[in-house]
Amino acid sequence: MEHFNPKLAAWLSKAPSTEAGLNNIQIPGKSTNLVWQNRYREPTRYELELVSQLERAFAEGITELASLVAALNQWGLRNEAGEAWSCASFQDEMARLGY
Protein backbone atom coordinates (compact mmCIF):
# COMPACT_ATOMS: atom_id res chain seq x y z
CA MET A 1 0.00 0.00 0.00
CA GLU A 2 1.24 3.48 -0.84
CA HIS A 3 1.60 5.80 2.15
CA PHE A 4 1.52 8.90 -0.04
CA ASN A 5 0.36 9.94 -3.49
CA PRO A 6 3.41 10.09 -5.79
CA LYS A 7 1.45 12.04 -8.42
CA LEU A 8 0.91 15.01 -6.07
CA ALA A 9 4.56 16.08 -6.15
CA ALA A 10 4.14 17.15 -9.77
CA TRP A 11 1.22 19.40 -8.78
CA LEU A 12 3.05 21.34 -6.05
CA SER A 13 4.49 23.85 -8.51
CA LYS A 14 2.85 27.27 -8.68
CA ALA A 15 2.90 27.08 -12.49
CA PRO A 16 0.23 24.91 -14.12
CA SER A 17 1.38 21.56 -15.37
CA THR A 18 1.71 21.17 -19.11
CA GLU A 19 0.94 17.47 -18.71
CA ALA A 20 -2.26 17.69 -16.69
CA GLY A 21 -4.18 14.45 -16.93
CA LEU A 22 -1.50 12.69 -18.98
CA ASN A 23 -1.60 8.95 -18.16
CA ASN A 24 -4.18 9.57 -15.43
CA ILE A 25 -7.27 8.10 -17.06
CA GLN A 26 -8.55 5.40 -14.74
CA ILE A 27 -10.09 2.20 -15.98
CA PRO A 28 -12.92 1.12 -13.67
CA GLY A 29 -11.82 -1.73 -11.42
CA LYS A 30 -8.15 -1.35 -12.38
CA SER A 31 -7.11 1.81 -10.52
CA THR A 32 -5.19 1.78 -7.26
CA ASN A 33 -7.05 3.11 -4.23
CA LEU A 34 -4.67 5.49 -2.47
CA VAL A 35 -5.48 5.72 1.22
CA TRP A 36 -3.35 8.86 1.58
CA GLN A 37 -4.45 10.74 -1.54
CA ASN A 38 -3.53 14.17 -0.15
CA ARG A 39 0.10 13.35 0.78
CA TYR A 40 2.96 13.85 -1.64
CA ARG A 41 5.40 12.14 0.78
CA GLU A 42 5.30 10.27 4.07
CA PRO A 43 5.35 12.45 7.21
CA THR A 44 8.69 12.83 8.95
CA ARG A 45 9.34 11.64 12.50
CA TYR A 46 9.21 15.29 13.61
CA GLU A 47 5.79 15.81 11.98
CA LEU A 48 4.40 12.63 13.56
CA GLU A 49 5.64 13.69 17.01
CA LEU A 50 4.14 17.16 16.55
CA VAL A 51 0.78 15.62 15.64
CA SER A 52 0.96 13.33 18.67
CA GLN A 53 1.65 16.24 21.03
CA LEU A 54 -1.09 18.37 19.46
CA GLU A 55 -3.57 15.52 19.97
CA ARG A 56 -2.43 15.26 23.59
CA ALA A 57 -2.92 19.00 24.10
CA PHE A 58 -6.38 19.01 22.57
CA ALA A 59 -7.37 15.94 24.62
CA GLU A 60 -6.35 17.88 27.74
CA GLY A 61 -8.64 20.73 26.69
CA ILE A 62 -5.94 23.16 25.59
CA THR A 63 -7.41 25.39 22.87
CA GLU A 64 -5.68 28.77 23.22
CA LEU A 65 -2.48 29.42 21.25
CA ALA A 66 -0.39 30.70 24.17
CA SER A 67 -1.40 27.73 26.34
CA LEU A 68 -0.67 25.30 23.50
CA VAL A 69 2.80 26.75 22.91
CA ALA A 70 3.53 26.65 26.65
CA ALA A 71 2.45 23.00 26.84
CA LEU A 72 4.61 21.98 23.86
CA ASN A 73 7.61 23.67 25.45
CA GLN A 74 6.87 22.14 28.86
CA TRP A 75 6.64 18.65 27.32
CA GLY A 76 10.01 19.15 25.66
CA LEU A 77 8.83 19.22 22.05
CA ARG A 78 11.03 21.59 20.05
CA ASN A 79 10.57 22.85 16.52
CA GLU A 80 12.48 21.28 13.65
CA ALA A 81 15.47 23.56 14.30
CA GLY A 82 15.58 22.37 17.94
CA GLU A 83 14.35 25.67 19.36
CA ALA A 84 11.58 26.32 21.87
CA TRP A 85 8.24 27.36 20.41
CA SER A 86 6.86 30.89 20.39
CA CYS A 87 3.38 31.85 19.25
CA ALA A 88 4.85 33.30 16.04
CA SER A 89 7.04 30.28 15.29
CA PHE A 90 4.13 27.90 15.89
CA GLN A 91 1.88 29.86 13.52
CA ASP A 92 4.64 29.94 10.90
CA GLU A 93 5.11 26.18 11.22
CA MET A 94 1.38 25.50 10.87
CA ALA A 95 1.30 27.65 7.72
CA ARG A 96 4.32 25.78 6.33
CA LEU A 97 2.96 22.32 7.09
CA GLY A 98 -0.51 23.19 5.89
CA TYR A 99 0.73 24.40 2.54
JSON list of C-alpha atoms in Angstrom, two decimals:
[
{"chain": "A", "resi": 1, "resn": "MET", "atom": "CA", "xyz": [0.00, 0.00, 0.00]},
{"chain": "A", "resi": 2, "resn": "GLU", "atom": "CA", "xyz": [1.24, 3.48, -0.84]},
{"chain": "A", "resi": 3, "resn": "HIS", "atom": "CA", "xyz": [1.60, 5.80, 2.15]},
{"chain": "A", "resi": 4, "resn": "PHE", "atom": "CA", "xyz": [1.52, 8.90, -0.04]},
{"chain": "A", "resi": 5, "resn": "ASN", "atom": "CA", "xyz": [0.36, 9.94, -3.49]},
{"chain": "A", "resi": 6, "resn": "PRO", "atom": "CA", "xyz": [3.41, 10.09, -5.79]},
{"chain": "A", "resi": 7, "resn": "LYS", "atom": "CA", "xyz": [1.45, 12.04, -8.42]},
{"chain": "A", "resi": 8, "resn": "LEU", "atom": "CA", "xyz": [0.91, 15.01, -6.07]},
{"chain": "A", "resi": 9, "resn": "ALA", "atom": "CA", "xyz": [4.56, 16.08, -6.15]},
{"chain": "A", "resi": 10, "resn": "ALA", "atom": "CA", "xyz": [4.14, 17.15, -9.77]},
{"chain": "A", "resi": 11, "resn": "TRP", "atom": "CA", "xyz": [1.22, 19.40, -8.78]},
{"chain": "A", "resi": 12, "resn": "LEU", "atom": "CA", "xyz": [3.05, 21.34, -6.05]},
{"chain": "A", "resi": 13, "resn": "SER", "atom": "CA", "xyz": [4.49, 23.85, -8.51]},
{"chain": "A", "resi": 14, "resn": "LYS", "atom": "CA", "xyz": [2.85, 27.27, -8.68]},
{"chain": "A", "resi": 15, "resn": "ALA", "atom": "CA", "xyz": [2.90, 27.08, -12.49]},
{"chain": "A", "resi": 16, "resn": "PRO", "atom": "CA", "xyz": [0.23, 24.91, -14.12]},
{"chain": "A", "resi": 17, "resn": "SER", "atom": "CA", "xyz": [1.38, 21.56, -15.37]},
{"chain": "A", "resi": 18, "resn": "THR", "atom": "CA", "xyz": [1.71, 21.17, -19.11]},
{"chain": "A", "resi": 19, "resn": "GLU", "atom": "CA", "xyz": [0.94, 17.47, -18.71]},
{"chain": "A", "resi": 20, "resn": "ALA", "atom": "CA", "xyz": [-2.26, 17.69, -16.69]},
{"chain": "A", "resi": 21, "resn": "GLY", "atom": "CA", "xyz": [-4.18, 14.45, -16.93]},
{"chain": "A", "resi": 22, "resn": "LEU", "atom": "CA", "xyz": [-1.50, 12.69, -18.98]},
{"chain": "A", "resi": 23, "resn": "ASN", "atom": "CA", "xyz": [-1.60, 8.95, -18.16]},
{"chain": "A", "resi": 24, "resn": "ASN", "atom": "CA", "xyz": [-4.18, 9.57, -15.43]},
{"chain": "A", "resi": 25, "resn": "ILE", "atom": "CA", "xyz": [-7.27, 8.10, -17.06]},
{"chain": "A", "resi": 26, "resn": "GLN", "atom": "CA", "xyz": [-8.55, 5.40, -14.74]},
{"chain": "A", "resi": 27, "resn": "ILE", "atom": "CA", "xyz": [-10.09, 2.20, -15.98]},
{"chain": "A", "resi": 28, "resn": "PRO", "atom": "CA", "xyz": [-12.92, 1.12, -13.67]},
{"chain": "A", "resi": 29, "resn": "GLY", "atom": "CA", "xyz": [-11.82, -1.73, -11.42]},
{"chain": "A", "resi": 30, "resn": "LYS", "atom": "CA", "xyz": [-8.15, -1.35, -12.38]},
{"chain": "A", "resi": 31, "resn": "SER", "atom": "CA", "xyz": [-7.11, 1.81, -10.52]},
{"chain": "A", "resi": 32, "resn": "THR", "atom": "CA", "xyz": [-5.19, 1.78, -7.26]},
{"chain": "A", "resi": 33, "resn": "ASN", "atom": "CA", "xyz": [-7.05, 3.11, -4.23]},
{"chain": "A", "resi": 34, "resn": "LEU", "atom": "CA", "xyz": [-4.67, 5.49, -2.47]},
{"chain": "A", "resi": 35, "resn": "VAL", "atom": "CA", "xyz": [-5.48, 5.72, 1.22]},
{"chain": "A", "resi": 36, "resn": "TRP", "atom": "CA", "xyz": [-3.35, 8.86, 1.58]},
{"chain": "A", "resi": 37, "resn": "GLN", "atom": "CA", "xyz": [-4.45, 10.74, -1.54]},
{"chain": "A", "resi": 38, "resn": "ASN", "atom": "CA", "xyz": [-3.53, 14.17, -0.15]},
{"chain": "A", "resi": 39, "resn": "ARG", "atom": "CA", "xyz": [0.10, 13.35, 0.78]},
{"chain": "A", "resi": 40, "resn": "TYR", "atom": "CA", "xyz": [2.96, 13.85, -1.64]},
{"chain": "A", "resi": 41, "resn": "ARG", "atom": "CA", "xyz": [5.40, 12.14, 0.78]},
{"chain": "A", "resi": 42, "resn": "GLU", "atom": "CA", "xyz": [5.30, 10.27, 4.07]},
{"chain": "A", "resi": 43, "resn": "PRO", "atom": "CA", "xyz": [5.35, 12.45, 7.21]},
{"chain": "A", "resi": 44, "resn": "THR", "atom": "CA", "xyz": [8.69, 12.83, 8.95]},
{"chain": "A", "resi": 45, "resn": "ARG", "atom": "CA", "xyz": [9.34, 11.64, 12.50]},
{"chain": "A", "resi": 46, "resn": "TYR", "atom": "CA", "xyz": [9.21, 15.29, 13.61]},
{"chain": "A", "resi": 47, "resn": "GLU", "atom": "CA", "xyz": [5.79, 15.81, 11.98]},
{"chain": "A", "resi": 48, "resn": "LEU", "atom": "CA", "xyz": [4.40, 12.63, 13.56]},
{"chain": "A", "resi": 49, "resn": "GLU", "atom": "CA", "xyz": [5.64, 13.69, 17.01]},
{"chain": "A", "resi": 50, "resn": "LEU", "atom": "CA", "xyz": [4.14, 17.16, 16.55]},
{"chain": "A", "resi": 51, "resn": "VAL", "atom": "CA", "xyz": [0.78, 15.62, 15.64]},
{"chain": "A", "resi": 52, "resn": "SER", "atom": "CA", "xyz": [0.96, 13.33, 18.67]},
{"chain": "A", "resi": 53, "resn": "GLN", "atom": "CA", "xyz": [1.65, 16.24, 21.03]},
{"chain": "A", "resi": 54, "resn": "LEU", "atom": "CA", "xyz": [-1.09, 18.37, 19.46]},
{"chain": "A", "resi": 55, "resn": "GLU", "atom": "CA", "xyz": [-3.57, 15.52, 19.97]},
{"chain": "A", "resi": 56, "resn": "ARG", "atom": "CA", "xyz": [-2.43, 15.26, 23.59]},
{"chain": "A", "resi": 57, "resn": "ALA", "atom": "CA", "xyz": [-2.92, 19.00, 24.10]},
{"chain": "A", "resi": 58, "resn": "PHE", "atom": "CA", "xyz": [-6.38, 19.01, 22.57]},
{"chain": "A", "resi": 59, "resn": "ALA", "atom": "CA", "xyz": [-7.37, 15.94, 24.62]},
{"chain": "A", "resi": 60, "resn": "GLU", "atom": "CA", "xyz": [-6.35, 17.88, 27.74]},
{"chain": "A", "resi": 61, "resn": "GLY", "atom": "CA", "xyz": [-8.64, 20.73, 26.69]},
{"chain": "A", "resi": 62, "resn": "ILE", "atom": "CA", "xyz": [-5.94, 23.16, 25.59]},
{"chain": "A", "resi": 63, "resn": "THR", "atom": "CA", "xyz": [-7.41, 25.39, 22.87]},
{"chain": "A", "resi": 64, "resn": "GLU", "atom": "CA", "xyz": [-5.68, 28.77, 23.22]},
{"chain": "A", "resi": 65, "resn": "LEU", "atom": "CA", "xyz": [-2.48, 29.42, 21.25]},
{"chain": "A", "resi": 66, "resn": "ALA", "atom": "CA", "xyz": [-0.39, 30.70, 24.17]},
{"chain": "A", "resi": 67, "resn": "SER", "atom": "CA", "xyz": [-1.40, 27.73, 26.34]},
{"chain": "A", "resi": 68, "resn": "LEU", "atom": "CA", "xyz": [-0.67, 25.30, 23.50]},
{"chain": "A", "resi": 69, "resn": "VAL", "atom": "CA", "xyz": [2.80, 26.75, 22.91]},
{"chain": "A", "resi": 70, "resn": "ALA", "atom": "CA", "xyz": [3.53, 26.65, 26.65]},
{"chain": "A", "resi": 71, "resn": "ALA", "atom": "CA", "xyz": [2.45, 23.00, 26.84]},
{"chain": "A", "resi": 72, "resn": "LEU", "atom": "CA", "xyz": [4.61, 21.98, 23.86]},
{"chain": "A", "resi": 73, "resn": "ASN", "atom": "CA", "xyz": [7.61, 23.67, 25.45]},
{"chain": "A", "resi": 74, "resn": "GLN", "atom": "CA", "xyz": [6.87, 22.14, 28.86]},
{"chain": "A", "resi": 75, "resn": "TRP", "atom": "CA", "xyz": [6.64, 18.65, 27.32]},
{"chain": "A", "resi": 76, "resn": "GLY", "atom": "CA", "xyz": [10.01, 19.15, 25.66]},
{"chain": "A", "resi": 77, "resn": "LEU", "atom": "CA", "xyz": [8.83, 19.22, 22.05]},
{"chain": "A", "resi": 78, "resn": "ARG", "atom": "CA", "xyz": [11.03, 21.59, 20.05]},
{"chain": "A", "resi": 79, "resn": "ASN", "atom": "CA", "xyz": [10.57, 22.85, 16.52]},
{"chain": "A", "resi": 80, "resn": "GLU", "atom": "CA", "xyz": [12.48, 21.28, 13.65]},
{"chain": "A", "resi": 81, "resn": "ALA", "atom": "CA", "xyz": [15.47, 23.56, 14.30]},
{"chain": "A", "resi": 82, "resn": "GLY", "atom": "CA", "xyz": [15.58, 22.37, 17.94]},
{"chain": "A", "resi": 83, "resn": "GLU", "atom": "CA", "xyz": [14.35, 25.67, 19.36]},
{"chain": "A", "resi": 84, "resn": "ALA", "atom": "CA", "xyz": [11.58, 26.32, 21.87]},
{"chain": "A", "resi": 85, "resn": "TRP", "atom": "CA", "xyz": [8.24, 27.36, 20.41]},
{"chain": "A", "resi": 86, "resn": "SER", "atom": "CA", "xyz": [6.86, 30.89, 20.39]},
{"chain": "A", "resi": 87, "resn": "CYS", "atom": "CA", "xyz": [3.38, 31.85, 19.25]},
{"chain": "A", "resi": 88, "resn": "ALA", "atom": "CA", "xyz": [4.85, 33.30, 16.04]},
{"chain": "A", "resi": 89, "resn": "SER", "atom": "CA", "xyz": [7.04, 30.28, 15.29]},
{"chain": "A", "resi": 90, "resn": "PHE", "atom": "CA", "xyz": [4.13, 27.90, 15.89]},
{"chain": "A", "resi": 91, "resn": "GLN", "atom": "CA", "xyz": [1.88, 29.86, 13.52]},
{"chain": "A", "resi": 92, "resn": "ASP", "atom": "CA", "xyz": [4.64, 29.94, 10.90]},
{"chain": "A", "resi": 93, "resn": "GLU", "atom": "CA", "xyz": [5.11, 26.18, 11.22]},
{"chain": "A", "resi": 94, "resn": "MET", "atom": "CA", "xyz": [1.38, 25.50, 10.87]},
{"chain": "A", "resi": 95, "resn": "ALA", "atom": "CA", "xyz": [1.30, 27.65, 7.72]},
{"chain": "A", "resi": 96, "resn": "ARG", "atom": "CA", "xyz": [4.32, 25.78, 6.33]},
{"chain": "A", "resi": 97, "resn": "LEU", "atom": "CA", "xyz": [2.96, 22.32, 7.09]},
{"chain": "A", "resi": 98, "resn": "GLY", "atom": "CA", "xyz": [-0.51, 23.19, 5.89]},
{"chain": "A", "resi": 99, "resn": "TYR", "atom": "CA", "xyz": [0.73, 24.40, 2.54]}
]
